[in-house]
Amino acid sequence: MKHREREEIRYFKSYTDDFVESKNQAYRLPENYAWVHGNPFYRVISRCLYLLVALFSFLYCRLVLRARIENRSVLRHSRKTGCFLYGNHTQLVGDAFLPVWMLAPKRIYAVTSPANLGIPVLGLLLP
């Protein structure tokens, strides 16, 4: 019989607590940070990268996570108007790809900690 690793229970003390920390946890966005860009070159590259991420999301969510969407018709109604999709962080990587897969081809915009934008290379791709 295998011994289970000792489970650790952690409790949040405030809404700003974060159990996963990066090297650049104190990263702050500049005051003039632009979330939406009008540069045509930026928009084309962004669209191409997003399509690659959407393809990877589909494969990862279906083949690795074996996820299924129940009542997908509810999400289809939001394609023209948009929606707010709330998800609790329950997976290491899957939480980043599930919304992309669920709402495709509609582009998603995620609310995240500024520390994630400070991650080398990946932080530049997140917006």
Coordinates of N, CA and C in Angstrom, one line a residue:
M1 N 0.8 -1.2 0.0 CA 0.0 0.0 0.0 C 0.9 1.2 0.0
K2 N 0.6 2.2 -0.9 CA 1.4 3.4 -1.0 C 1.0 4.4 0.1
H3 N 2.0 5.0 0.6 CA 1.8 6.1 1.6 C 1.5 7.4 0.9
R4 N 0.5 8.0 1.3 CA 0.1 9.3 0.7 C 1.0 10.4 1.3
E5 N 1.4 11.3 0.4 CA 2.2 12.4 0.9 C 1.4 13.2 1.9
R6 N 2.0 13.8 2.9 CA 1.3 14.5 3.9 C 0.7 15.8 3.2
E7 N -0.6 15.9 3.4 CA -1.4 17.0 2.8 C -1.2 18.2 3.7
E8 N -1.0 19.3 3.0 CA -0.8 20.6 3.7 C -2.0 21.4 3.4
I9 N -2.6 22.0 4.5 CA -3.8 22.8 4.3 C -3.3 24.3 4.5
R10 N -3.6 25.1 3.6 CA -3.2 26.5 3.7 C -4.5 27.4 3.6
Y11 N -4.5 28.5 4.3 CA -5.6 29.4 4.4 C -5.2 30.7 3.9
F12 N -6.0 31.4 3.1 CA -5.8 32.7 2.7 C -6.1 33.7 3.8
K13 N -5.2 34.7 4.0 CA -5.5 35.6 5.1 C -6.0 36.9 4.5
S14 N -5.8 37.2 3.2 CA -6.4 38.3 2.6 C -6.6 38.0 1.1
Y15 N -7.3 38.9 0.4 CA -7.5 38.7 -1.0 C -6.3 38.9 -1.9
T16 N -5.2 39.3 -1.3 CA -4.0 39.5 -2.1 C -3.0 38.4 -1.9
D17 N -3.3 37.4 -1.0 CA -2.4 36.3 -0.8 C -2.2 35.5 -2.1
D18 N -1.0 35.0 -2.3 CA -0.8 34.1 -3.5 C 0.2 33.0 -3.1
F19 N -0.2 31.8 -3.3 CA 0.6 30.6 -2.8 C 1.7 30.3 -3.8
V20 N 1.5 30.6 -5.1 CA 2.5 30.4 -6.1 C 3.2 31.7 -6.3
E21 N 4.5 31.6 -6.2 CA 5.3 32.9 -6.3 C 6.4 32.7 -7.4
S22 N 6.6 33.7 -8.2 CA 7.6 33.7 -9.2 C 8.8 34.6 -8.7
K23 N 9.9 34.5 -9.4 CA 11.1 35.3 -9.1 C 10.8 36.8 -9.1
N24 N 9.8 37.2 -9.9 CA 9.5 38.6 -10.1 C 8.1 38.9 -9.5
Q25 N 7.9 38.4 -8.3 CA 6.5 38.5 -7.7 C 6.1 40.0 -7.4
A26 N 7.1 40.9 -7.2 CA 6.7 42.2 -6.9 C 6.6 43.1 -8.2
Y27 N 6.5 42.5 -9.4 CA 6.5 43.2 -10.6 C 5.3 44.1 -10.7
R28 N 5.5 45.3 -11.1 CA 4.5 46.4 -11.2 C 4.4 46.8 -12.7
L29 N 3.2 47.0 -13.1 CA 3.0 47.5 -14.5 C 3.2 49.0 -14.5
P30 N 3.8 49.5 -15.6 CA 4.0 51.0 -15.7 C 2.7 51.7 -15.8
E31 N 2.6 52.9 -15.4 CA 1.4 53.7 -15.4 C 0.8 53.8 -16.8
N32 N 1.6 53.8 -17.9 CA 1.1 54.0 -19.2 C 1.0 52.6 -20.0
Y33 N 0.9 51.5 -19.3 CA 0.9 50.2 -19.9 C -0.4 50.1 -20.8
A34 N -0.2 49.7 -22.0 CA -1.3 49.6 -23.0 C -1.7 48.1 -23.1
W35 N -3.0 47.8 -22.8 CA -3.5 46.5 -22.9 C -4.0 46.2 -24.3
V36 N -4.6 47.2 -24.9 CA -5.1 47.0 -26.3 C -4.2 47.9 -27.2
H37 N -3.7 47.3 -28.3 CA -2.8 48.0 -29.2 C -3.5 48.2 -30.6
G38 N -3.2 49.4 -31.2 CA -3.8 49.7 -32.5 C -2.8 49.4 -33.6
N39 N -1.6 49.1 -33.3 CA -0.6 48.9 -34.3 C -1.0 47.7 -35.2
P40 N -1.1 47.8 -36.5 CA -1.6 46.7 -37.4 C -0.6 45.5 -37.3
F41 N 0.7 45.7 -37.2 CA 1.7 44.6 -37.1 C 1.5 43.8 -35.8
Y42 N 1.3 44.5 -34.8 CA 1.1 43.9 -33.5 C -0.2 43.1 -33.5
R43 N -1.3 43.6 -34.1 CA -2.5 42.9 -34.1 C -2.5 41.7 -35.0
V44 N -1.8 41.7 -36.1 CA -1.6 40.5 -36.9 C -0.8 39.4 -36.2
I45 N 0.3 39.8 -35.6 CA 1.1 38.8 -34.8 C 0.3 38.3 -33.7
S46 N -0.4 39.1 -33.0 CA -1.2 38.7 -31.8 C -2.3 37.7 -32.3
R47 N -3.0 38.0 -33.4 CA -4.0 37.1 -33.9 C -3.4 35.7 -34.3
C48 N -2.3 35.7 -34.9 CA -1.6 34.4 -35.3 C -1.2 33.6 -34.1
L49 N -0.6 34.3 -33.1 CA -0.3 33.6 -31.8 C -1.5 33.1 -31.1
Y50 N -2.6 33.9 -31.1 CA -3.8 33.4 -30.4 C -4.4 32.2 -31.1
L51 N -4.4 32.1 -32.4 CA -4.9 31.0 -33.2 C -4.1 29.7 -32.8
L52 N -2.7 29.9 -32.7 CA -1.9 28.7 -32.3 C -2.2 28.3 -30.9
V53 N -2.4 29.3 -30.0 CA -2.8 28.9 -28.6 C -4.2 28.2 -28.6
A54 N -5.1 28.7 -29.4 CA -6.4 28.1 -29.5 C -6.4 26.6 -29.9
L55 N -5.5 26.4 -30.9 CA -5.4 25.0 -31.4 C -4.7 24.1 -30.3
F56 N -3.7 24.6 -29.7 CA -3.1 23.9 -28.6 C -4.1 23.7 -27.5
S57 N -4.9 24.7 -27.2 CA -5.9 24.6 -26.1 C -6.9 23.4 -26.4
F58 N -7.3 23.4 -27.6 CA -8.3 22.3 -28.0 C -7.6 20.9 -27.8
L59 N -6.4 20.8 -28.3 CA -5.8 19.5 -28.2 C -5.5 19.1 -26.7
Y60 N -5.0 20.1 -26.0 CA -4.6 19.9 -24.6 C -5.8 19.5 -23.7
C61 N -6.9 20.3 -23.9 CA -8.1 20.2 -23.1 C -8.8 18.9 -23.4
R62 N -8.9 18.5 -24.6 CA -9.6 17.3 -25.0 C -8.8 16.0 -24.8
L63 N -7.5 16.0 -25.2 CA -6.7 14.8 -25.1 C -6.0 14.6 -23.8
V64 N -5.5 15.7 -23.2 CA -4.8 15.5 -21.9 C -5.7 15.6 -20.7
L65 N -6.5 16.7 -20.7 CA -7.4 16.9 -19.5 C -8.7 16.1 -19.7
R66 N -9.0 15.7 -20.9 CA -10.2 14.9 -21.2 C -11.4 15.7 -20.7
A67 N -11.4 17.0 -21.0 CA -12.5 17.9 -20.6 C -13.6 17.9 -21.6
R68 N -14.8 18.1 -21.1 CA -16.0 18.2 -22.0 C -16.8 19.5 -21.5
I69 N -17.5 20.1 -22.4 CA -18.3 21.2 -22.1 C -19.7 20.8 -22.1
E70 N -20.4 21.0 -20.9 CA -21.8 20.7 -20.8 C -22.6 21.9 -21.1
N71 N -23.6 21.8 -21.9 CA -24.5 23.0 -22.2 C -23.8 24.1 -22.9
R72 N -23.0 23.7 -23.9 CA -22.2 24.6 -24.7 C -23.1 25.7 -25.4
S73 N -24.4 25.4 -25.6 CA -25.3 26.4 -26.3 C -25.4 27.7 -25.5
V74 N -25.2 27.6 -24.2 CA -25.3 28.8 -23.4 C -24.1 29.7 -23.7
L75 N -22.9 29.1 -24.0 CA -21.8 29.9 -24.4 C -21.9 30.5 -25.8
R76 N -22.6 29.8 -26.7 CA -22.7 30.3 -28.0 C -23.5 31.6 -28.1
H77 N -24.4 31.7 -27.2 CA -25.2 33.0 -27.1 C -24.4 34.2 -26.8
S78 N -23.2 34.0 -26.2 CA -22.4 35.1 -25.8 C -21.4 35.5 -26.9
R79 N -21.4 34.9 -28.0 CA -20.4 35.2 -29.0 C -20.4 36.6 -29.5
K80 N -21.6 37.2 -29.7 CA -21.8 38.5 -30.2 C -21.7 39.6 -29.1
T81 N -22.1 39.2 -27.9 CA -22.1 40.2 -26.8 C -21.0 40.1 -25.8
G82 N -20.4 38.9 -25.7 CA -19.3 38.7 -24.7 C -19.9 38.2 -23.4
C83 N -19.1 37.8 -22.5 CA -19.6 37.3 -21.2 C -18.4 37.4 -20.2
F84 N -18.8 37.2 -19.0 CA -17.8 37.2 -17.9 C -17.8 35.7 -17.4
L85 N -16.7 35.1 -17.5 CA -16.5 33.7 -17.2 C -15.6 33.6 -15.9
Y86 N -16.1 33.1 -14.8 CA -15.3 33.0 -13.6 C -14.9 31.6 -13.4
G87 N -13.6 31.4 -13.1 CA -13.1 30.1 -12.8 C -12.1 30.1 -11.7
N88 N -12.3 29.1 -10.8 CA -11.4 29.0 -9.7 C -10.1 28.3 -10.1
H89 N -9.0 28.7 -9.6 CA -7.7 28.2 -10.0 C -7.5 26.8 -9.4
T90 N -7.8 25.7 -10.2 CA -7.7 24.3 -9.7 C -6.7 23.5 -10.4
Q91 N -6.1 24.0 -11.5 CA -5.0 23.2 -12.2 C -3.8 24.1 -12.4
L92 N -2.7 23.4 -12.5 CA -1.5 24.2 -12.7 C -1.4 24.9 -14.1
V93 N -1.7 24.2 -15.2 CA -1.7 24.7 -16.5 C -3.1 24.8 -17.2
G94 N -3.9 23.9 -16.9 CA -5.2 23.8 -17.5 C -6.1 25.0 -17.4
D95 N -6.0 25.7 -16.3 CA -6.8 26.9 -16.1 C -6.5 28.0 -17.1
A96 N -5.3 28.0 -17.7 CA -4.9 29.0 -18.7 C -5.5 28.7 -20.0
F97 N -5.7 27.4 -20.3 CA -6.2 27.0 -21.6 C -7.7 26.7 -21.7
L98 N -8.3 26.3 -20.6 CA -9.7 26.0 -20.6 C -10.6 27.1 -21.2
P99 N -10.5 28.4 -20.7 CA -11.3 29.4 -21.2 C -11.1 29.7 -22.7
V100 N -9.9 29.6 -23.2 CA -9.6 29.7 -24.6 C -10.3 28.7 -25.4
W101 N -10.3 27.5 -25.0 CA -11.0 26.4 -25.7 C -12.5 26.5 -25.6
M102 N -13.0 26.9 -24.4 CA -14.4 27.0 -24.2 C -15.1 28.1 -25.0
L103 N -14.4 29.2 -25.2 CA -15.0 30.4 -25.8 C -14.6 30.6 -27.3
A104 N -13.7 29.7 -27.8 CA -13.2 29.8 -29.2 C -14.4 29.8 -30.1
P105 N -14.3 30.6 -31.2 CA -13.2 31.4 -31.6 C -13.2 32.8 -31.0
K106 N -14.1 33.1 -30.1 CA -14.0 34.4 -29.4 C -12.8 34.6 -28.6
R107 N -12.1 35.7 -28.7 CA -10.9 36.0 -27.9 C -11.2 36.2 -26.5
I108 N -10.4 35.7 -25.6 CA -10.6 36.0 -24.2 C -9.6 37.0 -23.7
Y109 N -10.0 37.7 -22.6 CA -9.1 38.6 -21.9 C -9.2 38.2 -20.4
A110 N -8.1 37.8 -19.8 CA -8.1 37.3 -18.5 C -7.6 38.3 -17.5
V111 N -8.2 38.3 -16.3 CA -7.7 39.1 -15.2 C -6.7 38.3 -14.4
T112 N -5.5 38.9 -14.3 CA -4.5 38.1 -13.6 C -3.6 39.0 -12.8
S113 N -2.8 38.4 -12.0 CA -1.8 39.1 -11.2 C -0.7 39.8 -12.1
P114 N -0.3 41.0 -11.8 CA 0.8 41.6 -12.5 C 2.1 40.8 -12.5
A115 N 2.2 40.0 -11.5 CA 3.4 39.1 -11.4 C 3.5 38.2 -12.6
N116 N 2.4 37.8 -13.1 CA 2.4 36.9 -14.3 C 3.0 37.6 -15.5
L117 N 2.8 38.9 -15.6 CA 3.3 39.6 -16.7 C 4.8 39.8 -16.6
G118 N 5.3 39.6 -15.4 CA 6.8 39.8 -15.2 C 7.6 38.5 -15.5
I119 N 6.9 37.4 -15.9 CA 7.6 36.2 -16.2 C 8.3 36.4 -17.5
P120 N 9.6 36.0 -17.6 CA 10.4 36.2 -18.8 C 9.7 35.5 -20.0
V121 N 9.7 36.0 -21.2 CA 9.1 35.5 -22.4 C 7.6 35.3 -22.3
L122 N 7.2 34.5 -21.5 CA 5.7 34.2 -21.4 C 4.9 35.4 -21.0
G123 N 5.5 36.2 -20.1 CA 4.8 37.4 -19.6 C 4.5 38.4 -20.8
L124 N 5.4 38.4 -21.8 CA 5.2 39.3 -22.9 C 4.1 38.8 -23.8
L125 N 3.8 37.5 -23.8 CA 2.8 36.9 -24.7 C 1.4 36.9 -24.0
L126 N 1.3 37.1 -22.7 CA 0.0 37.0 -22.1 C -1.0 38.0 -22.5
P127 N -0.7 39.3 -22.6 CA -1.7 40.2 -23.0 C -2.3 39.9 -24.4

